[in-house]
Amino acid sequence: MVTNNYITMNGNRFTKVEEEFIKKYHKHDVKENQCSSSLVKHIKAPVHLVWSLVRRFDEPQKYKPFVSRCVLQGDLQIGSVREVNVKSGLPATTSTERLEYLDDDKHILSMRIVGGDHRLKNYSSIVTVHPKVIDGRPGTLVIESFVVDVPEGNTKDETCYFVEALIKCNLKSLADVSERLAVQDRTEPIERM
């Protein structure tokens, strides 16, 4: 459905530009027992700074508030596996995750959950980071999409609502950290694989 400059997909409103990025980079093969969604965040910090945080598969705790510890097995490269400890308050304590794709030129990161003591089975996500002018200054458009199995006893809506809430919290924290670093003008160089 299109209204003015916004498109509604899966109950979320997107601009035409956001919709094009979603169609191009956020393709998931959604099965009958799965739910999927895309979320957008506009960040008042340059794309290189935001990407320097997002691409650190080995250090998600730099901006993800529910991660207390992360241990990467081996070097940071496609196929790397990380063991994440989750802070209390969530229905999990650990998550085992594999880096599926990392493109520093196009600013794309994809990961898949491969284990852990939680109910997010067959979860995979794609995060893309795009330059965007915000209030006349260099900013960033971040899009995160996911697909996940609907656990027994839950509905698609309940499952999507839960995962979207976690992602929204992570994106808000990413914005807070990025914008704080932008004000301080403290950026870390991107180390390419």
Coordinates of N, CA, C and O in Angstrom, one line a residue:
M1 N 0.8 -1.2 0.0 CA 0.0 0.0 0.0 C 0.9 1.2 0.0 O 1.9 1.3 0.7
V2 N 0.6 2.2 -0.8 CA 1.4 3.4 -0.9 C 0.5 4.6 -0.5 O -0.6 4.8 -0.9
T3 N 1.0 5.4 0.5 CA 0.4 6.7 0.9 C 1.5 7.8 0.9 O 2.4 7.7 1.6
N4 N 1.3 8.8 0.0 CA 2.2 9.8 -0.1 C 3.6 9.3 -0.5 O 3.8 8.6 -1.5
N5 N 4.6 9.5 0.4 CA 5.9 9.0 0.1 C 6.3 7.8 0.9 O 7.4 7.4 1.0
Y6 N 5.3 7.1 1.5 CA 5.5 6.0 2.3 C 4.9 4.7 1.8 O 3.8 4.8 1.2
I7 N 5.5 3.6 2.0 CA 5.0 2.3 1.5 C 4.9 1.5 2.8 O 5.7 1.5 3.7
T8 N 3.8 0.7 2.9 CA 3.5 -0.1 4.1 C 3.8 -1.6 3.6 O 3.3 -2.1 2.7
M9 N 4.8 -2.2 4.4 CA 5.1 -3.6 4.1 C 5.1 -4.3 5.5 O 5.8 -3.8 6.4
N10 N 4.4 -5.4 5.6 CA 4.3 -6.1 6.9 C 3.9 -5.2 8.1 O 4.4 -5.4 9.2
G11 N 3.1 -4.2 7.8 CA 2.6 -3.4 8.9 C 3.6 -2.2 9.2 O 3.3 -1.4 10.0
N12 N 4.8 -2.2 8.6 CA 5.7 -1.1 8.8 C 5.7 -0.1 7.6 O 5.5 -0.5 6.5
R13 N 5.9 1.2 7.9 CA 5.9 2.2 6.9 C 7.3 2.5 6.5 O 8.2 2.7 7.3
F14 N 7.6 2.5 5.2 CA 8.9 2.8 4.6 C 8.8 3.9 3.5 O 7.8 3.9 2.8
T15 N 9.9 4.7 3.4 CA 9.9 5.6 2.2 C 10.2 4.8 1.0 O 10.6 3.6 1.1
K16 N 10.0 5.4 -0.2 CA 10.3 4.6 -1.4 C 11.8 4.2 -1.5 O 12.1 3.1 -1.9
V17 N 12.7 5.1 -1.0 CA 14.1 4.8 -1.0 C 14.4 3.6 -0.1 O 15.1 2.6 -0.4
E18 N 13.8 3.6 1.1 CA 14.0 2.5 2.1 C 13.4 1.2 1.5 O 14.1 0.1 1.6
E19 N 12.3 1.3 0.8 CA 11.7 0.1 0.2 C 12.6 -0.5 -0.9 O 12.8 -1.7 -1.0
E20 N 13.2 0.4 -1.7 CA 14.2 -0.1 -2.7 C 15.4 -0.8 -2.1 O 15.8 -1.9 -2.6
F21 N 15.9 -0.3 -1.0 CA 17.0 -0.9 -0.3 C 16.6 -2.3 0.2 O 17.3 -3.3 0.2
I22 N 15.4 -2.3 0.8 CA 14.9 -3.6 1.4 C 14.7 -4.6 0.3 O 15.1 -5.8 0.4
K23 N 14.1 -4.2 -0.9 CA 13.9 -5.2 -2.0 C 15.3 -5.7 -2.5 O 15.4 -6.8 -2.9
K24 N 16.3 -4.8 -2.5 CA 17.6 -5.1 -3.1 C 18.4 -6.0 -2.2 O 19.1 -7.0 -2.7
Y25 N 18.5 -5.7 -0.9 CA 19.4 -6.3 0.0 C 18.9 -7.2 1.0 O 19.6 -8.0 1.7
H26 N 17.6 -7.1 1.3 CA 17.0 -7.8 2.4 C 16.0 -8.9 2.0 O 14.8 -8.9 2.3
K27 N 16.6 -9.9 1.3 CA 15.8 -11.0 0.7 C 15.9 -12.2 1.7 O 17.0 -12.7 2.0
H28 N 14.7 -12.7 2.1 CA 14.7 -13.9 3.0 C 13.7 -14.8 2.4 O 12.6 -14.5 1.9
D29 N 14.1 -16.1 2.5 CA 13.1 -17.2 2.0 C 12.3 -17.6 3.2 O 12.7 -18.4 4.1
V30 N 11.1 -17.0 3.3 CA 10.3 -17.2 4.5 C 9.4 -18.4 4.3 O 8.6 -18.4 3.3
K31 N 9.5 -19.3 5.2 CA 8.7 -20.5 5.2 C 7.4 -20.3 5.9 O 7.2 -19.3 6.6
E32 N 6.5 -21.3 5.8 CA 5.1 -21.2 6.4 C 5.2 -21.0 7.9 O 4.4 -20.2 8.4
N33 N 6.1 -21.6 8.6 CA 6.1 -21.5 10.1 C 7.1 -20.5 10.5 O 7.6 -20.5 11.7
Q34 N 7.4 -19.4 9.7 CA 8.3 -18.4 10.1 C 7.7 -17.0 10.0 O 6.6 -16.8 9.3
C35 N 8.3 -16.1 10.6 CA 7.9 -14.7 10.5 C 9.1 -13.9 10.1 O 10.3 -14.3 10.3
S36 N 8.9 -12.7 9.4 CA 10.0 -11.9 8.9 C 9.6 -10.5 9.0 O 8.4 -10.1 8.9
S37 N 10.5 -9.6 9.2 CA 10.2 -8.2 9.2 C 11.5 -7.4 8.9 O 12.6 -7.9 9.0
S38 N 11.3 -6.1 8.6 CA 12.4 -5.2 8.4 C 12.2 -3.9 9.2 O 11.1 -3.5 9.3
L39 N 13.3 -3.4 9.8 CA 13.2 -2.2 10.6 C 14.2 -1.2 10.1 O 15.3 -1.6 9.7
V40 N 13.9 0.1 10.3 CA 14.7 1.2 9.8 C 15.1 2.1 11.0 O 14.2 2.4 11.8
K41 N 16.3 2.6 10.9 CA 16.7 3.6 11.9 C 17.5 4.7 11.2 O 18.5 4.4 10.5
H42 N 17.2 5.9 11.4 CA 18.0 7.1 10.9 C 18.9 7.5 12.0 O 18.5 7.8 13.1
I43 N 20.2 7.6 11.7 CA 21.2 8.0 12.7 C 22.0 9.2 12.3 O 22.4 9.3 11.2
K44 N 22.1 10.2 13.2 CA 22.8 11.4 12.9 C 24.3 11.3 13.2 O 24.9 11.9 14.1
A45 N 24.9 10.4 12.4 CA 26.3 10.2 12.4 C 26.7 9.6 11.1 O 25.9 9.0 10.4
P46 N 27.9 9.9 10.6 CA 28.3 9.5 9.3 C 28.4 8.0 9.1 O 28.6 7.2 10.1
V47 N 28.2 7.5 7.9 CA 28.0 6.1 7.6 C 29.3 5.3 8.0 O 29.2 4.2 8.5
H48 N 30.5 5.9 7.8 CA 31.7 5.2 8.2 C 31.8 4.9 9.7 O 32.3 3.9 10.1
L49 N 31.3 5.8 10.5 CA 31.3 5.6 11.9 C 30.3 4.5 12.3 O 30.7 3.6 13.1
V50 N 29.1 4.6 11.8 CA 28.1 3.6 12.1 C 28.6 2.2 11.7 O 28.5 1.2 12.4
W51 N 29.1 2.2 10.5 CA 29.6 0.9 9.9 C 30.7 0.3 10.8 O 30.8 -0.9 11.0
S52 N 31.6 1.2 11.3 CA 32.7 0.7 12.1 C 32.2 -0.1 13.4 O 32.9 -1.0 13.9
L53 N 31.0 0.2 13.8 CA 30.4 -0.5 15.0 C 29.6 -1.7 14.5 O 29.8 -2.8 15.1
V54 N 28.8 -1.6 13.5 CA 28.0 -2.7 13.0 C 28.9 -3.9 12.5 O 28.6 -5.0 12.8
R55 N 29.9 -3.6 11.8 CA 30.7 -4.6 11.2 C 31.5 -5.5 12.2 O 32.0 -6.5 11.9
R56 N 31.6 -5.0 13.4 CA 32.4 -5.7 14.4 C 31.6 -6.9 15.0 O 31.1 -6.9 16.1
F57 N 31.5 -7.9 14.2 CA 30.9 -9.2 14.6 C 31.5 -9.7 15.9 O 30.8 -10.4 16.7
D58 N 32.7 -9.4 16.1 CA 33.4 -9.9 17.3 C 33.2 -9.1 18.5 O 33.6 -9.5 19.6
E59 N 32.5 -7.9 18.4 CA 32.3 -7.0 19.5 C 30.9 -6.4 19.5 O 30.8 -5.2 19.5
P60 N 29.8 -7.2 19.5 CA 28.5 -6.7 19.4 C 28.1 -5.9 20.7 O 27.3 -5.0 20.6
Q61 N 28.8 -6.2 21.8 CA 28.5 -5.5 23.0 C 28.9 -4.0 23.0 O 28.4 -3.2 23.9
K62 N 29.6 -3.6 22.0 CA 29.8 -2.1 21.8 C 28.6 -1.3 21.7 O 28.6 -0.1 22.0
Y63 N 27.5 -1.9 21.1 CA 26.3 -1.2 21.0 C 25.0 -2.0 21.3 O 23.9 -1.5 21.5
K64 N 25.1 -3.3 21.4 CA 24.0 -4.1 21.7 C 23.8 -4.3 23.3 O 24.7 -5.0 23.9
P65 N 22.8 -3.7 23.9 CA 22.8 -3.6 25.3 C 22.5 -5.0 26.0 O 22.7 -5.1 27.2
F66 N 22.0 -6.0 25.3 CA 21.7 -7.2 25.9 C 22.9 -8.2 25.9 O 22.8 -9.3 26.4
V67 N 24.0 -7.8 25.2 CA 25.1 -8.7 25.2 C 26.1 -8.3 26.3 O 26.6 -7.1 26.3
S68 N 26.5 -9.3 27.1 CA 27.4 -9.0 28.2 C 28.8 -9.4 27.8 O 29.8 -8.8 28.3
R69 N 28.9 -10.4 26.9 CA 30.3 -10.9 26.5 C 30.2 -11.6 25.2 O 29.1 -12.2 24.9
C70 N 31.3 -11.5 24.4 CA 31.3 -12.2 23.1 C 32.7 -12.8 22.9 O 33.7 -12.1 23.1
V71 N 32.8 -14.0 22.6 CA 34.0 -14.7 22.3 C 34.0 -15.2 20.8 O 33.1 -16.0 20.5
L72 N 34.9 -14.7 20.0 CA 34.9 -15.2 18.6 C 35.9 -16.3 18.5 O 37.0 -16.3 19.0
Q73 N 35.5 -17.4 17.8 CA 36.3 -18.5 17.6 C 37.1 -18.3 16.3 O 36.5 -18.3 15.2
G74 N 38.4 -18.0 16.4 CA 39.2 -17.8 15.3 C 39.2 -16.3 14.9 O 38.9 -15.5 15.6
D75 N 39.6 -16.1 13.6 CA 39.7 -14.7 13.1 C 38.3 -14.3 12.6 O 37.5 -15.1 12.2
L76 N 38.2 -12.9 12.5 CA 36.9 -12.4 12.0 C 36.9 -12.5 10.5 O 37.7 -11.9 9.7
Q77 N 36.1 -13.4 10.0 CA 35.9 -13.7 8.6 C 34.6 -14.4 8.3 O 34.0 -14.8 9.3
I78 N 34.1 -14.4 7.1 CA 32.9 -15.1 6.8 C 33.0 -16.5 7.2 O 34.0 -17.2 7.0
G79 N 32.0 -17.0 8.0 CA 32.0 -18.3 8.5 C 32.4 -18.4 10.0 O 32.3 -19.4 10.6
S80 N 33.0 -17.2 10.5 CA 33.4 -17.2 11.9 C 32.2 -17.4 12.8 O 31.0 -17.0 12.5
V81 N 32.4 -18.0 13.9 CA 31.4 -18.3 14.9 C 31.7 -17.5 16.2 O 32.9 -17.5 16.6
R82 N 30.7 -16.9 16.8 CA 30.8 -16.2 18.1 C 29.9 -16.8 19.1 O 28.8 -17.3 18.8
E83 N 30.4 -16.9 20.3 CA 29.6 -17.3 21.5 C 29.2 -16.0 22.2 O 30.1 -15.3 22.7
V84 N 27.9 -15.7 22.3 CA 27.5 -14.5 23.0 C 26.8 -14.9 24.3 O 26.0 -15.8 24.4
N85 N 27.2 -14.2 25.4 CA 26.5 -14.3 26.6 C 25.5 -13.1 26.7 O 25.8 -12.0 26.4
V86 N 24.2 -13.5 27.1 CA 23.1 -12.5 27.1 C 22.9 -12.1 28.5 O 22.9 -12.9 29.5
K87 N 22.7 -10.8 28.7 CA 22.4 -10.3 30.1 C 21.1 -10.8 30.6 O 20.2 -11.2 29.9
S88 N 21.0 -10.9 31.9 CA 19.8 -11.4 32.6 C 18.6 -10.5 32.2 O 18.7 -9.3 31.9
G89 N 17.4 -11.1 32.3 CA 16.2 -10.3 32.0 C 15.6 -10.8 30.7 O 14.5 -10.5 30.4
L90 N 16.4 -11.5 29.9 CA 15.9 -12.1 28.6 C 15.7 -13.6 28.8 O 16.4 -14.2 29.6
P91 N 14.8 -14.2 28.0 CA 14.7 -15.7 28.1 C 15.8 -16.5 27.5 O 15.5 -17.3 26.6
A92 N 17.0 -16.1 27.8 CA 18.2 -16.8 27.2 C 19.4 -16.4 28.1 O 19.4 -15.4 28.7
T93 N 20.5 -17.2 28.0 CA 21.8 -16.8 28.6 C 22.9 -16.9 27.5 O 23.9 -16.2 27.7
T94 N 22.7 -17.7 26.5 CA 23.8 -17.8 25.5 C 23.2 -17.9 24.1 O 22.1 -18.3 23.9
S95 N 24.0 -17.5 23.1 CA 23.6 -17.6 21.7 C 24.9 -17.9 20.9 O 25.9 -17.3 21.1
T96 N 24.8 -18.9 20.0 CA 25.9 -19.2 19.1 C 25.6 -18.7 17.7 O 24.5 -19.1 17.2
E97 N 26.4 -17.9 17.1 CA 26.0 -17.2 15.9 C 27.2 -17.2 14.9 O 28.4 -17.1 15.3
R98 N 26.8 -17.4 13.6 CA 27.8 -17.5 12.5 C 27.7 -16.3 11.6 O 26.6 -15.9 11.2
L99 N 28.8 -15.7 11.2 CA 28.9 -14.6 10.3 C 28.7 -15.2 8.9 O 29.5 -16.0 8.4
E100 N 27.6 -14.8 8.2 CA 27.3 -15.4 6.9 C 27.8 -14.6 5.8 O 28.2 -15.1 4.7
Y101 N 27.9 -13.2 6.0 CA 28.3 -12.4 4.9 C 28.8 -11.0 5.5 O 28.1 -10.5 6.4
L102 N 29.8 -10.5 4.9 CA 30.3 -9.2 5.3 C 30.9 -8.5 4.1 O 31.9 -9.0 3.5
D103 N 30.4 -7.3 3.8 CA 30.8 -6.6 2.6 C 31.1 -5.1 3.1 O 30.2 -4.4 3.4
D104 N 32.4 -4.8 3.2 CA 32.8 -3.5 3.7 C 32.5 -2.4 2.7 O 32.4 -1.2 3.0
D105 N 32.5 -2.7 1.4 CA 32.2 -1.7 0.4 C 30.7 -1.4 0.3 O 30.3 -0.2 0.2
K106 N 29.8 -2.4 0.3 CA 28.4 -2.1 0.3 C 27.8 -2.0 1.7 O 26.6 -1.7 1.8
H107 N 28.6 -2.2 2.7 CA 28.1 -2.1 4.1 C 26.9 -3.0 4.4 O 25.8 -2.6 4.8
I108 N 27.2 -4.3 4.2 CA 26.2 -5.4 4.4 C 26.8 -6.4 5.4 O 28.0 -6.9 5.2
L109 N 26.1 -6.8 6.4 CA 26.4 -7.8 7.3 C 25.2 -8.8 7.5 O 24.1 -8.3 7.7
S110 N 25.5 -10.1 7.4 CA 24.5 -11.1 7.6 C 25.0 -12.1 8.6 O 26.1 -12.5 8.5
M111 N 24.1 -12.5 9.5 CA 24.5 -13.5 10.5 C 23.3 -14.5 10.7 O 22.2 -14.2 10.3
R112 N 23.6 -15.7 11.2 CA 22.7 -16.7 11.5 C 22.9 -17.3 12.9 O 24.1 -17.5 13.3
I113 N 21.9 -17.5 13.6 CA 22.0 -18.2 14.9 C 22.0 -19.6 14.7 O 21.2 -20.2 14.0
V114 N 23.1 -20.3 15.2 CA 23.3 -21.7 15.0 C 23.1 -22.6 16.3 O 23.3 -23.8 16.3
G115 N 22.9 -21.9 17.4 CA 22.7 -22.6 18.7 C 22.5 -21.6 19.8 O 22.5 -20.4 19.6
G116 N 22.3 -22.2 21.0 CA 22.1 -21.4 22.2 C 20.9 -21.9 23.0 O 20.1 -22.7 22.5
D117 N 20.7 -21.3 24.1 CA 19.6 -21.7 25.0 C 18.4 -20.8 24.9 O 18.0 -20.2 25.9
H118 N 17.9 -20.6 23.7 CA 16.8 -19.7 23.5 C 15.8 -20.3 22.5 O 16.1 -21.4 22.0
R119 N 14.8 -19.6 22.2 CA 13.7 -20.1 21.3 C 13.8 -19.5 19.8 O 12.9 -19.8 19.0
L120 N 14.9 -18.8 19.5 CA 15.1 -18.3 18.2 C 15.7 -19.3 17.3 O 16.9 -19.3 17.0
K121 N 14.9 -20.2 16.7 CA 15.4 -21.2 15.8 C 15.4 -20.7 14.4 O 14.4 -20.1 14.0
N122 N 16.4 -21.1 13.6 CA 16.5 -20.7 12.2 C 16.4 -19.2 12.0 O 15.9 -18.7 11.0
Y123 N 17.0 -18.5 13.0 CA 17.1 -17.0 12.9 C 18.2 -16.6 12.0 O 19.3 -17.1 12.1
S124 N 17.9 -15.7 11.1 CA 19.0 -15.1 10.3 C 18.6 -13.6 10.1 O 17.4 -13.3 10.1
S125 N 19.6 -12.8 10.0 CA 19.4 -11.3 9.8 C 20.4 -10.7 8.9 O 21.4 -11.3 8.6
I126 N 19.9 -9.6 8.3 CA 20.8 -8.8 7.4 C 20.7 -7.4 7.9 O 19.6 -6.9 8.1
V127 N 21.9 -6.8 8.0 CA 22.0 -5.4 8.3 C 22.7 -4.6 7.2 O 23.7 -5.1 6.7
T128 N 22.0 -3.6 6.7 CA 22.7 -2.7 5.7 C 22.8 -1.3 6.2 O 21.9 -0.9 7.0
V129 N 23.8 -0.6 5.8 CA 24.1 0.8 6.3 C 24.3 1.6 5.1 O 25.1 1.3 4.2
H130 N 23.5 2.7 5.0 CA 23.5 3.6 3.8 C 23.7 5.0 4.2 O 23.1 5.5 5.2
P131 N 24.4 5.8 3.4 CA 24.6 7.2 3.6 C 23.3 7.9 3.4 O 22.5 7.6 2.5
K132 N 23.0 8.9 4.3 CA 21.8 9.7 4.2 C 22.0 11.1 4.8 O 22.6 11.2 5.9
V133 N 21.5 12.1 4.1 CA 21.7 13.4 4.7 C 20.5 13.6 5.7 O 19.3 13.4 5.3
I134 N 20.9 14.0 6.9 CA 19.9 14.2 8.0 C 20.1 15.6 8.5 O 21.2 15.9 9.0
D135 N 19.1 16.5 8.4 CA 19.3 17.9 8.9 C 20.5 18.6 8.3 O 21.2 19.3 8.9
G136 N 20.7 18.3 7.0 CA 21.8 18.9 6.2 C 23.2 18.4 6.5 O 24.2 19.0 6.1
R137 N 23.3 17.4 7.3 CA 24.6 16.8 7.7 C 24.7 15.4 7.3 O 23.6 14.7 7.1
P138 N 25.9 14.8 7.2 CA 26.0 13.4 6.9 C 25.4 12.5 8.0 O 25.7 12.7 9.1
G139 N 24.6 11.7 7.6 CA 23.9 10.7 8.5 C 23.9 9.4 7.9 O 24.5 9.1 6.8
T140 N 23.1 8.5 8.5 CA 23.1 7.1 8.1 C 21.7 6.5 8.2 O 21.0 6.8 9.2
L141 N 21.4 5.7 7.3 CA 20.1 4.9 7.3 C 20.6 3.5 7.5 O 21.4 2.9 6.8
V142 N 20.1 2.9 8.6 CA 20.4 1.5 8.9 C 19.1 0.7 8.8 O 18.0 1.1 9.3
I143 N 19.2 -0.4 8.0 CA 18.0 -1.3 7.9 C 18.4 -2.7 8.4 O 19.5 -3.2 8.0
E144 N 17.6 -3.2 9.2 CA 17.9 -4.6 9.7 C 16.6 -5.4 9.5 O 15.5 -5.0 9.8
S145 N 16.8 -6.6 8.8 CA 15.7 -7.5 8.6 C 16.0 -8.8 9.2 O 17.2 -9.2 9.4
F146 N 15.0 -9.7 9.4 CA 15.2 -11.0 9.9 C 14.2 -11.9 9.5 O 13.1 -11.5 9.0
V147 N 14.5 -13.2 9.7 CA 13.5 -14.3 9.5 C 13.8 -15.3 10.6 O 14.9 -15.5 11.0
V148 N 12.7 -15.8 11.2 CA 12.9 -16.8 12.3 C 11.7 -17.7 12.4 O 10.6 -17.3 12.0
D149 N 11.9 -18.9 12.9 CA 10.8 -19.9 13.1 C 9.9 -19.3 14.2 O 10.3 -18.7 15.2
V150 N 8.6 -19.6 14.1 CA 7.6 -19.2 15.1 C 7.6 -20.4 16.1 O 7.3 -21.6 15.7
P151 N 8.0 -20.2 17.4 CA 8.1 -21.3 18.3 C 6.7 -21.9 18.6 O 5.7 -21.1 18.5
E152 N 6.6 -23.1 18.9 CA 5.4 -23.8 19.3 C 4.7 -23.0 20.5 O 5.4 -22.6 21.4
G153 N 3.5 -22.8 20.3 CA 2.7 -22.0 21.4 C 2.7 -20.5 21.2 O 2.1 -19.8 22.0
N154 N 3.4 -20.0 20.2 CA 3.4 -18.6 19.9 C 2.8 -18.4 18.5 O 2.8 -19.3 17.6
T155 N 2.3 -17.2 18.3 CA 1.8 -16.8 16.9 C 2.9 -16.0 16.2 O 3.9 -15.6 16.8
K156 N 2.7 -15.9 14.9 CA 3.6 -15.1 14.1 C 3.7 -13.7 14.6 O 4.8 -13.1 14.7
D157 N 2.6 -13.1 14.9 CA 2.6 -11.7 15.5 C 3.4 -11.6 16.8 O 4.1 -10.6 16.9
E158 N 3.2 -12.5 17.7 CA 3.9 -12.5 18.9 C 5.4 -12.6 18.7 O 6.2 -11.9 19.3
T159 N 5.8 -13.5 17.8 CA 7.2 -13.8 17.6 C 7.8 -12.5 16.9 O 8.9 -12.1 17.4
C160 N 7.2 -12.0 15.9 CA 7.7 -10.8 15.3 C 7.8 -9.6 16.2 O 8.8 -8.9 16.3
Y161 N 6.8 -9.4 17.1 CA 6.8 -8.3 18.0 C 8.0 -8.5 19.0 O 8.6 -7.5 19.3
F162 N 8.2 -9.7 19.5 CA 9.4 -9.9 20.4 C 10.7 -9.6 19.7 O 11.5 -8.8 20.3
V163 N 10.9 -10.1 18.5 CA 12.2 -9.9 17.8 C 12.3 -8.4 17.4 O 13.4 -7.8 17.6
E164 N 11.3 -7.8 16.9 CA 11.3 -6.4 16.6 C 11.7 -5.5 17.8 O 12.4 -4.6 17.7
A165 N 11.1 -5.9 19.0 CA 11.4 -5.1 20.2 C 12.9 -5.2 20.5 O 13.6 -4.2 20.8
L166 N 13.5 -6.4 20.4 CA 15.0 -6.5 20.6 C 15.8 -5.7 19.6 O 16.7 -5.0 19.9
I167 N 15.4 -5.8 18.3 CA 16.1 -5.1 17.3 C 16.0 -3.6 17.4 O 16.9 -2.8 17.3
K168 N 14.8 -3.1 17.8 CA 14.6 -1.7 18.0 C 15.4 -1.2 19.1 O 16.0 -0.1 19.0
C169 N 15.6 -1.9 20.2 CA 16.4 -1.6 21.3 C 17.9 -1.5 20.8 O 18.6 -0.5 21.1
N170 N 18.3 -2.5 20.1 CA 19.7 -2.5 19.5 C 19.9 -1.3 18.6 O 21.0 -0.7 18.7
L171 N 19.0 -1.0 17.7 CA 19.1 0.1 16.8 C 19.2 1.5 17.5 O 19.9 2.4 17.2
K172 N 18.3 1.6 18.6 CA 18.4 2.8 19.4 C 19.7 3.0 20.1 O 20.3 4.1 20.1
S173 N 20.2 1.9 20.6 CA 21.6 1.9 21.2 C 22.6 2.2 20.2 O 23.6 3.0 20.5
L174 N 22.6 1.6 19.0 CA 23.5 1.9 17.9 C 23.5 3.4 17.6 O 24.5 4.1 17.5
A175 N 22.3 4.0 17.5 CA 22.2 5.4 17.3 C 22.8 6.3 18.4 O 23.5 7.2 18.1
D176 N 22.5 5.9 19.6 CA 23.0 6.6 20.8 C 24.6 6.6 20.8 O 25.2 7.6 21.0
V177 N 25.1 5.4 20.6 CA 26.6 5.3 20.6 C 27.2 6.0 19.5 O 28.2 6.8 19.6
S178 N 26.7 5.8 18.3 CA 27.2 6.5 17.1 C 27.1 8.0 17.2 O 28.1 8.7 16.8
E179 N 26.0 8.5 17.6 CA 25.8 10.0 17.7 C 26.7 10.6 18.8 O 27.3 11.6 18.6
R180 N 26.9 9.8 19.9 CA 27.9 10.3 20.9 C 29.3 10.3 20.4 O 30.0 11.3 20.6
L181 N 29.7 9.3 19.6 CA 31.0 9.2 19.0 C 31.2 10.3 18.0 O 32.3 10.9 17.8
A182 N 30.1 10.6 17.2 CA 30.2 11.6 16.2 C 30.4 13.0 16.8 O 31.2 13.8 16.3
V183 N 29.8 13.3 17.9 CA 30.0 14.5 18.6 C 31.4 14.6 19.1 O 32.0 15.7 19.1
Q184 N 31.9 13.5 19.6 CA 33.3 13.5 20.1 C 34.3 13.4 19.0 O 35.5 13.5 19.3
D185 N 33.8 13.1 17.8 CA 34.6 12.8 16.6 C 35.7 11.8 16.9 O 36.8 11.9 16.5
R186 N 35.2 10.7 17.5 CA 36.1 9.5 17.8 C 35.6 8.4 16.9 O 34.6 7.7 17.2
T187 N 36.4 8.1 15.9 CA 36.0 7.0 15.0 C 37.2 6.0 15.0 O 38.3 6.4 15.1
E188 N 36.8 4.7 14.9 CA 37.9 3.7 14.7 C 38.0 3.4 13.3 O 37.0 3.3 12.5
P189 N 39.2 3.1 12.8 CA 39.4 2.8 11.4 C 38.8 1.4 11.1 O 38.7 0.6 12.0
I190 N 38.3 1.2 9.9 CA 37.7 0.0 9.5 C 38.8 -0.9 9.1 O 39.6 -0.6 8.2
E191 N 38.9 -2.1 9.8 CA 39.9 -3.0 9.4 C 39.3 -4.0 8.5 O 38.3 -4.7 8.8
R192 N 39.7 -4.1 7.3 CA 39.1 -5.0 6.2 C 39.7 -6.4 6.4 O 40.8 -6.6 6.8
M193 N 38.8 -7.3 6.0 CA 39.3 -8.7 6.1 C 40.2 -9.0 4.9 O 40.2 -8.5 3.9

